[in-house]
Amino acid sequence: MFLHQQGLDTSTTAGKAMFQMLGVFAEFERGIIRERVNAGLARAKAKGTKLGRRPVKASVEARIRELKATGMGILKIGRTIGIGTSVVQRVISASS
């Protein structure tokens, strides 16, 4: 196999070695990114920052359940209330 854009011929021993080294460096870089993200999340938690989505207001939650009980679909509920369908799905799945 020959990778044209990289000019790398994986049918040769040197090409295979280079291809594997690129994989190792990509995996290493991904690990570094993961460590930084986890460190940032830990630092935010230590500072007391709330992580995740904001909670839905109780009045909106009640309205979603009320409309769902009437048989209205997720998309229509979202349009009626003026919120995203993901919020509607989250409320409905939490109540199930």
PDB file of C-alpha atoms in Angstrom:
ATOM      1  CA  MET A   1       0.000   0.000   0.000  1.00  0.00           C
ATOM      2  CA  PHE A   2       1.251   3.473  -0.866  1.00  0.00           C
ATOM      3  CA  LEU A   3      -0.044   6.586   0.894  1.00  0.00           C
ATOM      4  CA  HIS A   4       0.215   9.224  -1.814  1.00  0.00           C
ATOM      5  CA  GLN A   5      -0.340  12.366   0.244  1.00  0.00           C
ATOM      6  CA  GLN A   6       2.282  11.356   2.825  1.00  0.00           C
ATOM      7  CA  GLY A   7       4.639   9.727   0.337  1.00  0.00           C
ATOM      8  CA  LEU A   8       4.748   6.611   2.504  1.00  0.00           C
ATOM      9  CA  ASP A   9       5.124   3.122   1.043  1.00  0.00           C
ATOM     10  CA  THR A  10       3.886   0.632   3.631  1.00  0.00           C
ATOM     11  CA  SER A  11       4.984  -2.359   1.581  1.00  0.00           C
ATOM     12  CA  THR A  12       8.600  -1.730   2.603  1.00  0.00           C
ATOM     13  CA  THR A  13      10.087  -2.371   6.041  1.00  0.00           C
ATOM     14  CA  ALA A  14      11.012   1.286   6.509  1.00  0.00           C
ATOM     15  CA  GLY A  15       7.532   2.355   5.417  1.00  0.00           C
ATOM     16  CA  LYS A  16       5.869  -0.015   7.881  1.00  0.00           C
ATOM     17  CA  ALA A  17       8.124   1.250  10.680  1.00  0.00           C
ATOM     18  CA  MET A  18       7.314   4.871   9.854  1.00  0.00           C
ATOM     19  CA  PHE A  19       3.577   4.112   9.706  1.00  0.00           C
ATOM     20  CA  GLN A  20       3.719   2.423  13.129  1.00  0.00           C
ATOM     21  CA  MET A  21       5.706   5.322  14.608  1.00  0.00           C
ATOM     22  CA  LEU A  22       3.069   7.757  13.376  1.00  0.00           C
ATOM     23  CA  GLY A  23       0.462   5.635  15.145  1.00  0.00           C
ATOM     24  CA  VAL A  24       2.479   5.651  18.363  1.00  0.00           C
ATOM     25  CA  PHE A  25       2.849   9.433  18.287  1.00  0.00           C
ATOM     26  CA  ALA A  26      -0.855   9.900  17.554  1.00  0.00           C
ATOM     27  CA  GLU A  27      -1.755   7.661  20.494  1.00  0.00           C
ATOM     28  CA  PHE A  28       0.714   9.544  22.717  1.00  0.00           C
ATOM     29  CA  GLU A  29      -0.757  12.912  21.709  1.00  0.00           C
ATOM     30  CA  ARG A  30      -4.274  11.655  22.402  1.00  0.00           C
ATOM     31  CA  GLY A  31      -3.168  10.515  25.865  1.00  0.00           C
ATOM     32  CA  ILE A  32      -1.672  13.930  26.615  1.00  0.00           C
ATOM     33  CA  ILE A  33      -4.913  15.645  25.552  1.00  0.00           C
ATOM     34  CA  ARG A  34      -6.940  13.315  27.779  1.00  0.00           C
ATOM     35  CA  GLU A  35      -4.677  14.063  30.767  1.00  0.00           C
ATOM     36  CA  ARG A  36      -5.016  17.827  30.242  1.00  0.00           C
ATOM     37  CA  VAL A  37      -8.797  17.646  29.963  1.00  0.00           C
ATOM     38  CA  ASN A  38      -9.073  15.533  33.121  1.00  0.00           C
ATOM     39  CA  ALA A  39      -6.725  17.883  34.988  1.00  0.00           C
ATOM     40  CA  GLY A  40      -8.828  20.870  33.916  1.00  0.00           C
ATOM     41  CA  LEU A  41     -12.037  19.174  35.046  1.00  0.00           C
ATOM     42  CA  ALA A  42     -10.468  18.281  38.399  1.00  0.00           C
ATOM     43  CA  ARG A  43      -9.260  21.875  38.838  1.00  0.00           C
ATOM     44  CA  ALA A  44     -12.741  23.213  38.042  1.00  0.00           C
ATOM     45  CA  LYS A  45     -14.347  20.818  40.538  1.00  0.00           C
ATOM     46  CA  ALA A  46     -11.801  21.823  43.210  1.00  0.00           C
ATOM     47  CA  LYS A  47     -12.698  25.499  42.658  1.00  0.00           C
ATOM     48  CA  GLY A  48     -16.373  24.611  43.135  1.00  0.00           C
ATOM     49  CA  THR A  49     -17.450  25.201  39.544  1.00  0.00           C
ATOM     50  CA  LYS A  50     -20.652  23.395  38.643  1.00  0.00           C
ATOM     51  CA  LEU A  51     -20.135  21.124  35.665  1.00  0.00           C
ATOM     52  CA  GLY A  52     -22.757  19.893  33.227  1.00  0.00           C
ATOM     53  CA  ARG A  53     -25.966  21.313  31.864  1.00  0.00           C
ATOM     54  CA  ARG A  54     -28.088  23.813  33.731  1.00  0.00           C
ATOM     55  CA  PRO A  55     -31.150  22.261  35.355  1.00  0.00           C
ATOM     56  CA  VAL A  56     -34.533  22.779  33.711  1.00  0.00           C
ATOM     57  CA  LYS A  57     -36.946  25.033  35.625  1.00  0.00           C
ATOM     58  CA  ALA A  58     -39.636  23.128  37.500  1.00  0.00           C
ATOM     59  CA  SER A  59     -42.398  25.009  35.663  1.00  0.00           C
ATOM     60  CA  VAL A  60     -40.946  24.055  32.257  1.00  0.00           C
ATOM     61  CA  GLU A  61     -40.490  20.467  33.392  1.00  0.00           C
ATOM     62  CA  ALA A  62     -44.100  20.279  34.539  1.00  0.00           C
ATOM     63  CA  ARG A  63     -45.326  21.763  31.228  1.00  0.00           C
ATOM     64  CA  ILE A  64     -43.308  19.192  29.246  1.00  0.00           C
ATOM     65  CA  ARG A  65     -44.808  16.317  31.242  1.00  0.00           C
ATOM     66  CA  GLU A  66     -48.288  17.804  30.869  1.00  0.00           C
ATOM     67  CA  LEU A  67     -47.966  18.083  27.084  1.00  0.00           C
ATOM     68  CA  LYS A  68     -46.455  14.599  26.809  1.00  0.00           C
ATOM     69  CA  ALA A  69     -49.391  13.175  28.781  1.00  0.00           C
ATOM     70  CA  THR A  70     -51.763  14.618  26.161  1.00  0.00           C
ATOM     71  CA  GLY A  71     -49.934  12.566  23.523  1.00  0.00           C
ATOM     72  CA  MET A  72     -47.949  15.395  21.955  1.00  0.00           C
ATOM     73  CA  GLY A  73     -44.637  14.434  20.331  1.00  0.00           C
ATOM     74  CA  ILE A  74     -41.173  15.587  21.377  1.00  0.00           C
ATOM     75  CA  LEU A  75     -40.652  17.936  18.414  1.00  0.00           C
ATOM     76  CA  LYS A  76     -44.042  19.590  18.838  1.00  0.00           C
ATOM     77  CA  ILE A  77     -43.525  20.007  22.605  1.00  0.00           C
ATOM     78  CA  GLY A  78     -40.202  21.725  21.970  1.00  0.00           C
ATOM     79  CA  ARG A  79     -41.718  24.082  19.405  1.00  0.00           C
ATOM     80  CA  THR A  80     -44.706  24.866  21.617  1.00  0.00           C
ATOM     81  CA  ILE A  81     -42.618  25.740  24.668  1.00  0.00           C
ATOM     82  CA  GLY A  82     -39.727  27.238  22.686  1.00  0.00           C
ATOM     83  CA  ILE A  83     -36.994  24.892  23.872  1.00  0.00           C
ATOM     84  CA  GLY A  84     -34.762  22.310  22.216  1.00  0.00           C
ATOM     85  CA  THR A  85     -35.845  18.745  21.660  1.00  0.00           C
ATOM     86  CA  SER A  86     -32.860  17.475  23.665  1.00  0.00           C
ATOM     87  CA  VAL A  87     -34.242  19.219  26.765  1.00  0.00           C
ATOM     88  CA  VAL A  88     -37.636  17.604  26.164  1.00  0.00           C
ATOM     89  CA  GLN A  89     -36.038  14.171  25.724  1.00  0.00           C
ATOM     90  CA  ARG A  90     -33.952  14.606  28.895  1.00  0.00           C
ATOM     91  CA  VAL A  91     -37.020  15.526  30.988  1.00  0.00           C
ATOM     92  CA  ILE A  92     -39.130  12.710  29.573  1.00  0.00           C
ATOM     93  CA  SER A  93     -36.409  10.086  30.036  1.00  0.00           C
ATOM     94  CA  ALA A  94     -35.772  11.268  33.611  1.00  0.00           C
ATOM     95  CA  SER A  95     -39.436  10.856  34.481  1.00  0.00           C
ATOM     96  CA  SER A  96     -39.674   7.371  32.937  1.00  0.00           C
TER      97      SER A  96
END
